[in-house]
Amino acid sequence: MDSSKPAEAVKNVVKTASGKIADALTPEVPGAPGSAPPTIDEPTTPHDPLPPKPEQGAPQTRTPTGAETGAPTTANGQQGAYLTTANGARLRDTDHSLKAGPRGPVLLQDHHLREKITHFDHERIPERVVHARGAGAHGVFTAYGTAEAVTRAGFLKKGRETEVFVRFSTVLGSRGSADTVRDTRGFATKFYTDEGTFDLVGNNMPVFFIQDAIKFPDIIHAGKPHPDREIPQAQSAHDTFWDFVSLHTEAQHHTIWNMSDRGIPRSYRTMEGFGVHTFRLVNEAGETVLAKFHWKPKLGVHSLTWEEAQMLSGMDPDFHRRDLYDAIEAGAYPEWELGIQVFPDTPEETFAGIDLLDPTKIVPEELAEVQPIGRLVLNRTPTNFFAETEQVAFHLGHLPPGIDVTNDPLLQGRLFSYVDTQLTRLGGPNFSQIPINRPHAAVNDMLRDGFHQHAVHAGVAPYRPNSLDGGNPFPAGDAEHAFVDVPVTVAQAPKVRANPASFDDHYSQVRLFWLSMSPVEQEHIIRAYTFELGKCYHQAIKERQLQSLANIDPVLCAQVATGLGLPAPQPTAPLADVTPSPALSQVGREWPTDGRTVGIVVDPDGDLDDLGEVRRAIFEAGMVPLLIAPHGGMVGDLPVQRTFATGRSVEFDALLLAGAPTPAPDAIPARDAKAGRPGPATVDPRVLLLIEECWRHVKAIGAWGAGVTVLEQAGVTGTPGTVTAGSGAEALTAVQQLMAAHRVWERFPATVA
Ligand code: HEM
């Protein structure tokens, strides 16, 4: 509406002081008597459930108590024909405060102004105390039925489909920090099962820093920025972190995972996930087993190089979030298989000598196979990031019948912590009524009142049994479908603040991890320790951490010590005699290439014959082609996605060179003229930089036609992982074969034998 209209309307109302108010109202004001009905689809209210997308299946239309609410309405207030206040009164104008004349002071009585600004002032809620930076997506979990023998959980029965919401996160950084920092990643999954919500709140690493939740505030205080200057943000490369892990040596296992390539994943889509703790499963017959949960990504475990991670922190701090949402929107749905390792439920709660209650220990897959039990596909991005990703609240106590907890002291403390923090973060005890947190199972609880209570509970007797509201006698309940608290015998034991002796082994599995790495992965680990400790100021902390490295492996310790310019200490105890677990290595296997990104450098004035076909073949292989040209717009009839100014190696998994225009002579910087490249410098230096980076980041590079000359100009022809071919199709085939191994590892200078 034209902003002059309200003034007219006011004039008209004033005119009607004689009694003709209805006649005087302007018909253009929507909803005024005599005007046409408003044309918006539905009335809007910010309190409606989230609008489901069509492919999501049945809309979520239950109230928190399980009753049907009817069809949800849209919450797209900005698309309606008119705006209203939060109470539904229609507005004439949302751009001008109510003033005493056009130049006068603003009137306190302007309710819309105060409501709009007050609400805005309170838009932010506290970020999560850990895992503040994250990205979520919706999906579906389909059970294979293979877990039916060991658990009665209904959602794991063959063919059952369950809606899920997954939130990936970093741990240390604030909500606005970069995605690609070196850190553990959260992998939290909410299964909306019809027997109640199951939250599997895991990480991309199978072990944790500490064995007892009582130390959680301490490790987080150590990892977060220093309290005086509040730096560094989202980093473990600082004194307090290394102070903690070198003093609490149980943290050494998780720390080596962080220093490995697992600390800098290529994508959320290429991360493994782990429930970390051992859980207890119970089947229909009441028999129990112990189990660990694993998520296996369809695309394989794949990481960034450290240089890529650092570049991305500046060039695209949203890299993982963008990658996740781009992939889903492109239809390259991220997929994982859920698997379990199963162990007999013995009184010792150990397997192959490994204490299953110690969250700093793994059970190597070679000793207990990960058995696939279902498939997760993420197929829908959030409609509203705040409503879903920020407001989602996970909790380890959200368990369906058939899955129970164990006495792992880390797990036990987590059972307390999450709901406690969410009471503050989400503003009171009713956050399970927030749409993303609502169970899809019917709810009939006796929880009442509290901040943000949305349910209108009927009846007078919220207690059981009762004789007033027809309440069934309790405790009979629904024995058949109820949650099973496995009646585990709790040992008669003195009350102590102590760990079992097995928890004292802090090094054998760290050594096992180190010895399971390929040489190139070991090299990355050495570089990571050297970098992080090199950022510490206190010599004593570096020396203490070197002592821990000596207790892991002498080569690791010596190499890091050399980098730090310090002597390498001797181990304080004999090194553990361990058998490596090849399953821990990311290198040496082949993976599907779908979902990967291929950059294609083109010369708009060159030979474009093969281009359309190559692009089509990339799409058909389930990958994403991105055309890189000197300028935006179109090349022939194909759209350009990146220009020489915006395309950098970090966002491609491989590069194809079809050609590149010769820049004007004065556009070649002196740097390139001096670089000693073969022949005259005829290639745009930004293309040469792109090739150099792809080469350094050990990515496959293919060239055909004029692209072969471009590759020669970059001086890398004939090196491992570079391909020159007679046609675009041949170049693509060769490059795709190389991509199956993720990177061309032969190019990485490994210095560890
Ligand atoms: C195996 C060890 C652990 C794992 C795998 C883990 C995993 C996670 C994940 C994935 C999140 C993010 C959830 C989300 O995306 O909303 C998270 C948040 C959190 N974790 Fe943990 N965590 C572990 C240990 C602990 C411990 C020991 C404590 C405290 C005693 C703790 C306290 C928290 C808190 C307070 C949050 C924020 C929750 C929220 O604001 O909703 N975590 N954790």
Coordinates of C-alpha atoms in Angstrom, one line a residue, residues 16 61 73 127 178 201 213 240 258 303 336 344 355 533 549 566 647 663:
T16 CA -16.9 11.1 10.0
T61 CA -0.5 -31.8 12.8
T73 CA -1.5 -22.8 7.9
E127 CA 23.8 -20.1 21.7
A178 CA 33.9 -21.0 10.5
V201 CA 23.7 -37.7 20.0
A213 CA 31.2 -36.1 32.9
T240 CA 44.9 -24.0 27.8
N258 CA 41.5 -34.3 16.3
S303 CA 38.9 -34.9 4.6
W336 CA 24.7 -43.1 5.7
P344 CA 27.7 -60.1 24.9
D355 CA 36.4 -52.0 28.9
L533 CA 51.9 -26.9 19.8
L549 CA 53.8 -38.3 22.2
L566 CA 62.9 -29.3 21.4
G647 CA 36.8 -20.2 -8.6
P663 CA 45.1 -12.6 -21.4

